PDB file of C-alpha atoms in Angstrom:
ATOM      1  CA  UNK A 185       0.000   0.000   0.000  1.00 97.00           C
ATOM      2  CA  UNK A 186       0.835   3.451  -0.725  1.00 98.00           C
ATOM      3  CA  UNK A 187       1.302   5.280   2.992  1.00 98.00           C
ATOM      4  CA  UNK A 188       0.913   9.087   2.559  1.00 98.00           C
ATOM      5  CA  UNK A 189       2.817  11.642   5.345  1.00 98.00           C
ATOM      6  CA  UNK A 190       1.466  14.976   6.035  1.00 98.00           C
ATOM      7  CA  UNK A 191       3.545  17.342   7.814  1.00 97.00           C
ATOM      8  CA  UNK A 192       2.868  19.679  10.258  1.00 97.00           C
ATOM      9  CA  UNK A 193      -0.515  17.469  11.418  1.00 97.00           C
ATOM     10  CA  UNK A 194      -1.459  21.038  13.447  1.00 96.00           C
ATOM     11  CA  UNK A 195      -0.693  24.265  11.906  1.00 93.00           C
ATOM     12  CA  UNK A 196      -1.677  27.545  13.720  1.00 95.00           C
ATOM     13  CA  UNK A 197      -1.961  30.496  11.381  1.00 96.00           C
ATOM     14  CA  UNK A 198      -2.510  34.469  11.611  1.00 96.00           C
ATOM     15  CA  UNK A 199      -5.188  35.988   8.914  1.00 97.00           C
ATOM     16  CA  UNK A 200      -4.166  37.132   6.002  1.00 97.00           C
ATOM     17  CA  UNK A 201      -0.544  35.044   6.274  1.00 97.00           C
ATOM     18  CA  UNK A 202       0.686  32.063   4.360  1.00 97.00           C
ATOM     19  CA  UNK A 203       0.559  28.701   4.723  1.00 97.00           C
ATOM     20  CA  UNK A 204       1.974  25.560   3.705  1.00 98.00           C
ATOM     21  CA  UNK A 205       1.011  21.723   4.162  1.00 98.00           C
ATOM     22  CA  UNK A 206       3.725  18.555   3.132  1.00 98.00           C
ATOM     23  CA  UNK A 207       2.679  15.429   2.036  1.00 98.00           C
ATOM     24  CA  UNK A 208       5.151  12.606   1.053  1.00 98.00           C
ATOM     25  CA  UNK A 209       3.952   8.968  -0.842  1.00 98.00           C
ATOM     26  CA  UNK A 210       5.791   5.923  -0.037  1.00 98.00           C
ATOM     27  CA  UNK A 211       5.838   5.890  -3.994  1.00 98.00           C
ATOM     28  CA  UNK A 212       5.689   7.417  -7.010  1.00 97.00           C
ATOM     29  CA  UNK A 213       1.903   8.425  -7.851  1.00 97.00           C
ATOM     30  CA  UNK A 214       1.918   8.471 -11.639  1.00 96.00           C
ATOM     31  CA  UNK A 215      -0.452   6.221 -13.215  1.00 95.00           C
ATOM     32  CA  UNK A 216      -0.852   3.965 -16.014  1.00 96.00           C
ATOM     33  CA  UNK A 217      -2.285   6.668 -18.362  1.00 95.00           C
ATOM     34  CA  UNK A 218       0.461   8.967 -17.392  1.00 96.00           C
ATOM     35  CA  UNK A 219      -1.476  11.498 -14.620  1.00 96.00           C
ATOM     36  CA  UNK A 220      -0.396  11.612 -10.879  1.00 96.00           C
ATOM     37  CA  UNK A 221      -3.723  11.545  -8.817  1.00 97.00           C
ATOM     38  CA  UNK A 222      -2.384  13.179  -6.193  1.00 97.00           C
ATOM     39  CA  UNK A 223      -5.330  14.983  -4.513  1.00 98.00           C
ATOM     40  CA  UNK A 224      -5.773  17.931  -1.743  1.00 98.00           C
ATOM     41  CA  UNK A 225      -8.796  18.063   0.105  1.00 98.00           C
ATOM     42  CA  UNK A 226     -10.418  20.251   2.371  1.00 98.00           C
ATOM     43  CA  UNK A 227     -12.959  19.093   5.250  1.00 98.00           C
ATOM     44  CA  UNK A 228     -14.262  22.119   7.044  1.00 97.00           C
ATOM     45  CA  UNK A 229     -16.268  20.825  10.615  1.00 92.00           C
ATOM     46  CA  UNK A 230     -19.404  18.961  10.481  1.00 93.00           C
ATOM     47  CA  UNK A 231     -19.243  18.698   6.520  1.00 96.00           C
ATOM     48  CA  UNK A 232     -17.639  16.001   4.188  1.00 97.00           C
ATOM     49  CA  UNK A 233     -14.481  16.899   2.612  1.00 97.00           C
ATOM     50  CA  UNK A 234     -13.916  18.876  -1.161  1.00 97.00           C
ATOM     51  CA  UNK A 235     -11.876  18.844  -3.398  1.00 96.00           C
ATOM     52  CA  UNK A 236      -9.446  21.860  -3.675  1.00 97.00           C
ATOM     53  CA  UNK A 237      -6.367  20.776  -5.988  1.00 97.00           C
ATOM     54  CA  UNK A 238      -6.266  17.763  -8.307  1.00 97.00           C
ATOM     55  CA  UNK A 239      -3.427  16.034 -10.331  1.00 97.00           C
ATOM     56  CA  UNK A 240      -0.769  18.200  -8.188  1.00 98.00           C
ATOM     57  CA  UNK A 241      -1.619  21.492  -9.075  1.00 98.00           C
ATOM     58  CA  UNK A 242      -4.719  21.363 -10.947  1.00 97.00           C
ATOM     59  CA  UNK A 243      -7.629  24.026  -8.827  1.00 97.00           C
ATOM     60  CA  UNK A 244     -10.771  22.252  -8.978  1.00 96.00           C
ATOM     61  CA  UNK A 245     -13.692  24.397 -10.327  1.00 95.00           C
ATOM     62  CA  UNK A 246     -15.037  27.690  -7.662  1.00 96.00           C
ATOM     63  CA  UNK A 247     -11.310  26.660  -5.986  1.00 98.00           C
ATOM     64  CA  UNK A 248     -10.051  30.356  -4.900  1.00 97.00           C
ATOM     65  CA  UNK A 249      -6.540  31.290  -6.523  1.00 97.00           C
ATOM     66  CA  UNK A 250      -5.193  31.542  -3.089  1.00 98.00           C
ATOM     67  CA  UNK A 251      -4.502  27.686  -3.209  1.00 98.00           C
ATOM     68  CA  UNK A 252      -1.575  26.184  -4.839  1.00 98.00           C
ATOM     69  CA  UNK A 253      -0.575  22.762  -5.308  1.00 98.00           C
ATOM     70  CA  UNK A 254       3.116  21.809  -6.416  1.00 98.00           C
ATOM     71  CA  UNK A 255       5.552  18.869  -6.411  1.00 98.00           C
ATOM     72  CA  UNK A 256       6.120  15.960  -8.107  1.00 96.00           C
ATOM     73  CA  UNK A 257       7.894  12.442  -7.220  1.00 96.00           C
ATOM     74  CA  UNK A 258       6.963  11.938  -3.840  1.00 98.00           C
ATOM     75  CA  UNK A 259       6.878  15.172  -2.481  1.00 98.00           C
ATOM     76  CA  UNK A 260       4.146  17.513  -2.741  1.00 98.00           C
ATOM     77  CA  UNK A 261       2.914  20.682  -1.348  1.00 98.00           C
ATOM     78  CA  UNK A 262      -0.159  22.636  -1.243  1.00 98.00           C
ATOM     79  CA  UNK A 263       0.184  26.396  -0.491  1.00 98.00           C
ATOM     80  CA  UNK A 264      -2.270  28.845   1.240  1.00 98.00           C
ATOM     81  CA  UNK A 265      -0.846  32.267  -0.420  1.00 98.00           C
ATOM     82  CA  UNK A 266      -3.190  34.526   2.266  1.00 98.00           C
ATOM     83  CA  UNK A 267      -5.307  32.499   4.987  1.00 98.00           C
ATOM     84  CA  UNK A 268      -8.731  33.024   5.443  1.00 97.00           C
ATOM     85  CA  UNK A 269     -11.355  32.339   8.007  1.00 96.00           C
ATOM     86  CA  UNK A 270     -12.949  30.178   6.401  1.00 96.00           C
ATOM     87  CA  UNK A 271     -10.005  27.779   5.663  1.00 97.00           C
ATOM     88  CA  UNK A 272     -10.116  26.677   8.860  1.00 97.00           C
ATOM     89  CA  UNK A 273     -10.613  22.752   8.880  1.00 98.00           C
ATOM     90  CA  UNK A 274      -8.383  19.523   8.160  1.00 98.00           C
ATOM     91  CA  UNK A 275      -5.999  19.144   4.713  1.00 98.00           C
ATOM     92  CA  UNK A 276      -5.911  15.559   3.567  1.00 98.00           C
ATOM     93  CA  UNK A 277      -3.726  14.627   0.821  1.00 98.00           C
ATOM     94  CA  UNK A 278      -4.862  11.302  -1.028  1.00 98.00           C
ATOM     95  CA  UNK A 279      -3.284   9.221  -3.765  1.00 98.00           C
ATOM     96  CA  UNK A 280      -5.936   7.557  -6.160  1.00 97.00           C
ATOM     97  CA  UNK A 281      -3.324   6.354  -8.651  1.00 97.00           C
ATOM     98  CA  UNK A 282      -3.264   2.734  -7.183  1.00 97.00           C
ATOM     99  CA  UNK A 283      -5.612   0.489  -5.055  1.00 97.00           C
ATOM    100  CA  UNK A 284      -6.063   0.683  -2.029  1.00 98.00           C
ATOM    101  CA  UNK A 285      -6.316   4.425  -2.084  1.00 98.00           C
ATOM    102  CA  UNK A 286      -4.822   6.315   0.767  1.00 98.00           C
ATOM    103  CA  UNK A 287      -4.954   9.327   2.646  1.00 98.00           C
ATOM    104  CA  UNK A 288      -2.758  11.143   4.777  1.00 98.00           C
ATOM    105  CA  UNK A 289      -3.530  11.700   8.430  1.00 98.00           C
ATOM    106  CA  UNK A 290      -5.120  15.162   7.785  1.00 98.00           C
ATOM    107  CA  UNK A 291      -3.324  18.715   8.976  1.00 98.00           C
ATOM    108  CA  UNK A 292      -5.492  20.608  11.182  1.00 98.00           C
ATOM    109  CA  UNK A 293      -5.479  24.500   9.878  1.00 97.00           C
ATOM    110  CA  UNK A 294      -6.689  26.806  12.983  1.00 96.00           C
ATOM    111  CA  UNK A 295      -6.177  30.806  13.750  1.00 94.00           C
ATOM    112  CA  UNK A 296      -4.311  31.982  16.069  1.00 93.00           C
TER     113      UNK A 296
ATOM    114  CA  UNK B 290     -26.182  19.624 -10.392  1.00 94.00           C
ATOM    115  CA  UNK B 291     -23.690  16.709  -9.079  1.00 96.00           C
ATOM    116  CA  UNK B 292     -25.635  15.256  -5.675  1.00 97.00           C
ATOM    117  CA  UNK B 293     -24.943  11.983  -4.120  1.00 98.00           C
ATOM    118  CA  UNK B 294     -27.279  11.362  -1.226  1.00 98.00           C
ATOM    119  CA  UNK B 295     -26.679   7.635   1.268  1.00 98.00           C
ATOM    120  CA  UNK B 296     -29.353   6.410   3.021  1.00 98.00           C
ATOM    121  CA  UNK B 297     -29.285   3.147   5.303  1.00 98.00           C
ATOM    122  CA  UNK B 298     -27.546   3.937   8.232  1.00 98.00           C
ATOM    123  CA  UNK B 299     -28.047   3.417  12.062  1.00 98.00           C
ATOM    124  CA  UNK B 300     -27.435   1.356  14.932  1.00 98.00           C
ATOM    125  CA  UNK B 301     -26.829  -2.394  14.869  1.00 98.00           C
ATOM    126  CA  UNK B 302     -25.246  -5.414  17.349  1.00 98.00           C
ATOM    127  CA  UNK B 303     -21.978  -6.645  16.031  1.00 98.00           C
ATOM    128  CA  UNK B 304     -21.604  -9.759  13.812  1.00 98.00           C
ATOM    129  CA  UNK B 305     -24.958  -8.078  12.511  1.00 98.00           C
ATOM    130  CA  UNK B 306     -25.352  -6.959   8.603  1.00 98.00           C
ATOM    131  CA  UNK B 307     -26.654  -3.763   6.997  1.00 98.00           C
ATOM    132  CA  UNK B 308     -27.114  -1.747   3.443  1.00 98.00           C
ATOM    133  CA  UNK B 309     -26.039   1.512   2.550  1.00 98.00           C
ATOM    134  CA  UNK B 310     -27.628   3.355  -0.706  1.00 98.00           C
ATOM    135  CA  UNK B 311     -26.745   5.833  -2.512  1.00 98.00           C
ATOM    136  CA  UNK B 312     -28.843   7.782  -4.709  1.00 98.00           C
ATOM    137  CA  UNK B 313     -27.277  10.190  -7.267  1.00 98.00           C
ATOM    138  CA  UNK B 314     -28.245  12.449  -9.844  1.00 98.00           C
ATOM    139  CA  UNK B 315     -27.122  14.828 -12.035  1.00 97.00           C
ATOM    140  CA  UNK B 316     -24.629  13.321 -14.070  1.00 97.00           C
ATOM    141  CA  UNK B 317     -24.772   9.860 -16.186  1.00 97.00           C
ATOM    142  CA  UNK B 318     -24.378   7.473 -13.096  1.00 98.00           C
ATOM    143  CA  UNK B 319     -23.390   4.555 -15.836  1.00 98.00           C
ATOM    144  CA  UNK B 320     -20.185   6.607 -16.554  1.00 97.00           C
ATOM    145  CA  UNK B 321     -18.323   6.849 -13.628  1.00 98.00           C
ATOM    146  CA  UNK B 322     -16.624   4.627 -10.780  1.00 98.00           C
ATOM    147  CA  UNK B 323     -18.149   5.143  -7.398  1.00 98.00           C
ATOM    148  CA  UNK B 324     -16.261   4.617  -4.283  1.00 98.00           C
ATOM    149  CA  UNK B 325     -17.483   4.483  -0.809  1.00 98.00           C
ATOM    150  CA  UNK B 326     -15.118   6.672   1.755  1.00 98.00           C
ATOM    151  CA  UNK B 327     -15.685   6.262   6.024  1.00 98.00           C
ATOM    152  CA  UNK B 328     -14.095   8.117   8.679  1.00 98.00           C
ATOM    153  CA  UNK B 329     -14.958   6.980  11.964  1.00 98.00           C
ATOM    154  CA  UNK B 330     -15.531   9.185  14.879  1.00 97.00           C
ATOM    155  CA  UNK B 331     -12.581  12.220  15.481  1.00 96.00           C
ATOM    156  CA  UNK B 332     -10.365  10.403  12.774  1.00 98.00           C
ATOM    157  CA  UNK B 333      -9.102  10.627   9.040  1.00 98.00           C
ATOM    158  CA  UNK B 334     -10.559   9.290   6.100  1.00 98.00           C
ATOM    159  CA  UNK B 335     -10.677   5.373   5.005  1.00 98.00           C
ATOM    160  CA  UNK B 336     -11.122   4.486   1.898  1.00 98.00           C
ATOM    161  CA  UNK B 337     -13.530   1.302   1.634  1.00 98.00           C
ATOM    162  CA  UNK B 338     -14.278  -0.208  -1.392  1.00 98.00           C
ATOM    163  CA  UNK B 339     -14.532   1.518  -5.407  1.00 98.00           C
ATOM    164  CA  UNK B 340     -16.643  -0.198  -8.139  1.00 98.00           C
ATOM    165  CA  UNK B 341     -16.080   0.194 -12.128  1.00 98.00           C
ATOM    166  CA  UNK B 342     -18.870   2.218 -13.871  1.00 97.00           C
ATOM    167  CA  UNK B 343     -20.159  -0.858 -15.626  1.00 97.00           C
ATOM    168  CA  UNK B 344     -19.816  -2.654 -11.877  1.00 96.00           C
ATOM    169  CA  UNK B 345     -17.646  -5.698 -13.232  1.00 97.00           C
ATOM    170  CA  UNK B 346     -14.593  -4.176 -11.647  1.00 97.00           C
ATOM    171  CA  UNK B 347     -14.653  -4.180  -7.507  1.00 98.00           C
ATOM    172  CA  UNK B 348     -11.709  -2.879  -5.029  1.00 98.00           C
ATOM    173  CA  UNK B 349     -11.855  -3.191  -1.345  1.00 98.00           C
ATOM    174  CA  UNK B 350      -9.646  -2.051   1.608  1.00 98.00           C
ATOM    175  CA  UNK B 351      -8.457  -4.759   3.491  1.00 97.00           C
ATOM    176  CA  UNK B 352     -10.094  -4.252   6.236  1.00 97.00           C
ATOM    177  CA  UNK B 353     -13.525  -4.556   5.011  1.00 98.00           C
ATOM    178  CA  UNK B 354     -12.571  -7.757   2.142  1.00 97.00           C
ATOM    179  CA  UNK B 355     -14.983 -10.462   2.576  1.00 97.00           C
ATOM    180  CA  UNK B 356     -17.364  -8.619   5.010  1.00 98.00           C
ATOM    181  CA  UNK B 357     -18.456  -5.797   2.828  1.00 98.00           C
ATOM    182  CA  UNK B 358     -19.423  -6.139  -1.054  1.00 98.00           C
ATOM    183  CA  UNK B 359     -19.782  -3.067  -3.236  1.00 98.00           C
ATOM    184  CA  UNK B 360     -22.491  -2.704  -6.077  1.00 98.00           C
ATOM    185  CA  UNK B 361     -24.346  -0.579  -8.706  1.00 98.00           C
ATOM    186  CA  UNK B 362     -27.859  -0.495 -10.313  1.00 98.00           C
ATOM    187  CA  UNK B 363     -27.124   1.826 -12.924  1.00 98.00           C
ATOM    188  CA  UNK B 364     -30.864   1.670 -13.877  1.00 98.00           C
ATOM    189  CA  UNK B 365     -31.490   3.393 -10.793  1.00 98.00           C
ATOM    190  CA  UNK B 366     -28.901   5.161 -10.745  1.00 98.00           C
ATOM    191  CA  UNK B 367     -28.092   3.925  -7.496  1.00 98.00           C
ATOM    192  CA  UNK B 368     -24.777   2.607  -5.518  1.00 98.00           C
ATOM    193  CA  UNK B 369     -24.897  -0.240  -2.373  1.00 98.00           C
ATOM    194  CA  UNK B 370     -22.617  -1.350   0.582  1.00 98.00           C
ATOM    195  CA  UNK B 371     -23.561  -4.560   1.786  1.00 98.00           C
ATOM    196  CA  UNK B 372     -21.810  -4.497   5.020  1.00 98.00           C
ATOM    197  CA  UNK B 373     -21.856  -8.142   6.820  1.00 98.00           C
ATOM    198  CA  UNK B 374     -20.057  -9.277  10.217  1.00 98.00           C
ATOM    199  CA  UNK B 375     -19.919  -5.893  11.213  1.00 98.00           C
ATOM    200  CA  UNK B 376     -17.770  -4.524  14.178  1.00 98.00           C
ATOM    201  CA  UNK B 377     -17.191  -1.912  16.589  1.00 98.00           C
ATOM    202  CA  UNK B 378     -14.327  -0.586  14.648  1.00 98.00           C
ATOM    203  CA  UNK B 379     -16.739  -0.189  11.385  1.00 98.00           C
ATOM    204  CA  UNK B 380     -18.391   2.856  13.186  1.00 98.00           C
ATOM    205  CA  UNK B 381     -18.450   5.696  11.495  1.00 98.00           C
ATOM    206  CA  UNK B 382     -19.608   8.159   8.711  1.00 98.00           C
ATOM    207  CA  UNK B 383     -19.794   6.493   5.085  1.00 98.00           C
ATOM    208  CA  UNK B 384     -19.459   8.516   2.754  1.00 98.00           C
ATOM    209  CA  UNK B 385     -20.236   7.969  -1.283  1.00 98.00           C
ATOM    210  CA  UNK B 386     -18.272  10.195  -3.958  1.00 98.00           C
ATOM    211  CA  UNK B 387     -17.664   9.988  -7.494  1.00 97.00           C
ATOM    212  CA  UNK B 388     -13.267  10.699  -7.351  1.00 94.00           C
ATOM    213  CA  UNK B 389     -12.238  11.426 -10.738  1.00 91.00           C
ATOM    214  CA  UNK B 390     -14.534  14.058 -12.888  1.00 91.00           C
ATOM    215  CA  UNK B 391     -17.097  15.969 -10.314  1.00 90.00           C
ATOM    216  CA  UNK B 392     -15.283  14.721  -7.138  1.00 92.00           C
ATOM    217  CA  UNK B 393     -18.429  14.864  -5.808  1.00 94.00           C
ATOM    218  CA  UNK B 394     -19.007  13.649  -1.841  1.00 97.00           C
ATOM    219  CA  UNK B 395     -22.926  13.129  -0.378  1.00 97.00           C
ATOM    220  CA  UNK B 396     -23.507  14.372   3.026  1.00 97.00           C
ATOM    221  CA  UNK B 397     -22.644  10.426   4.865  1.00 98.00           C
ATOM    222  CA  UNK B 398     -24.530   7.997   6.553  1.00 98.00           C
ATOM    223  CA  UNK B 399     -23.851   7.294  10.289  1.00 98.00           C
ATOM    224  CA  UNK B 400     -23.373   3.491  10.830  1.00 98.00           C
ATOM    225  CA  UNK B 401     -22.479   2.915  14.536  1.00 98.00           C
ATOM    226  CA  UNK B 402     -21.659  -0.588  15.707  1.00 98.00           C
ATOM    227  CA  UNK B 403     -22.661  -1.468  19.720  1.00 98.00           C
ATOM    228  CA  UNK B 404     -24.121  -3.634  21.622  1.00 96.00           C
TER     229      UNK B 404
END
């Protein structure tokens, strides 16, 4: 199985200031027909998660440009460029290139 | 408009069985894989089980293999989890969501395991 490492798992931010969540794969996420399904999700409290960045770096439709998603290999990063309030919630990464699919363990984005 | 919408949940005895649905709409169901996504209780997300759009293809997390089976009615535009020999550590939300086109989630389905 493909394990999937999020760093920092709690990341306290001011408004209006960057941010930045890590994820590393256990192994290379490109699939047969050539894409990397390498996935960043937001799940904001009480709601199920959505989808913010797809394929890397790919914004997923109504996505605000203030998210970023880079990398490639096994290392990938999504970028907050200015935090909102309404980020607030917990980042997953997830890998759907190969079965199983995995997730990381989710970064918890809070104000401080 | 995308919406996926899982019905079926509640509260059974271990080693008892139960059926999740999920209804969607908006999109041609017979065109996409479905996958069915749990998080139990103040944890992460678990992938459970995906099924091809024409249903002949099934994956399943290890965890669940040979306990829970994955289907489709694409005439009814409709997705299952047959969930068998269930456990206290199968508590939690299920969620449905179509992961490669609309990455589309429904709102989840409690399923809580106790005696």
């Amino acid at each position: 199985d493909i394990v999937m490492t999020q760093t920092p798992l709690s990341s306290p931010v001011t408004l209006g200031q960057p941010a930045s969540i890590s994820c590393r794969s256990s192994q290379g996420l490109v699939h047969s027909d050539g894409n990397p399904y390498l996935s960043w999700l937001l799940q904001r409290p009480g709601q199920p998660p959505r989808l913010l960045i797809y394929k890397i770096s790919d914004r997923f439709s109504g996505v605000p440009d203030r998210f970023s998603g880079s990398g490639a290999g096994t290392e990938f990063t999504l970028k907050i460029s200015r935090v909102e309030a309404e980020d607030v919630g917990v980042y997953y990464c997830m890998q759907s290139t190969q079965f199983p699919y995995t997730f990381g363990q989710g970064t918890k984005l809070e104000i401080k | 408009e995308v919406q996926l919408l899982e019905s079926g949940g509640g509260l059974v005895q271990p080693g008892e069985s139960l059926r999740l649905s999920c209804a969607a709409s908006g999109f041609t169901f017979s065109d996409y894989a479905m996958t069915w996504v749990r998080q139990a209780p103040g944890k992460g997300l678990e992938w459970v089980s995906t099924i091809s759009d024409s249903g002949t293809g099934t994956y399943s997390a290890g965890s669940v293999k040979g306990r829970f089976t994955i289907s489709r009615d694409n005439s009814k535009n409709t997705l299952y989890l047959q969930m068998s020999s269930l456990r206290a550590e199968d508590t939690a939300i299920y969620y449905c969501a179509e992961l490669r086109r609309f990455w589309s989630w429904g709102q989840g389905t409690l399923v809580t395991v106790s005696s």
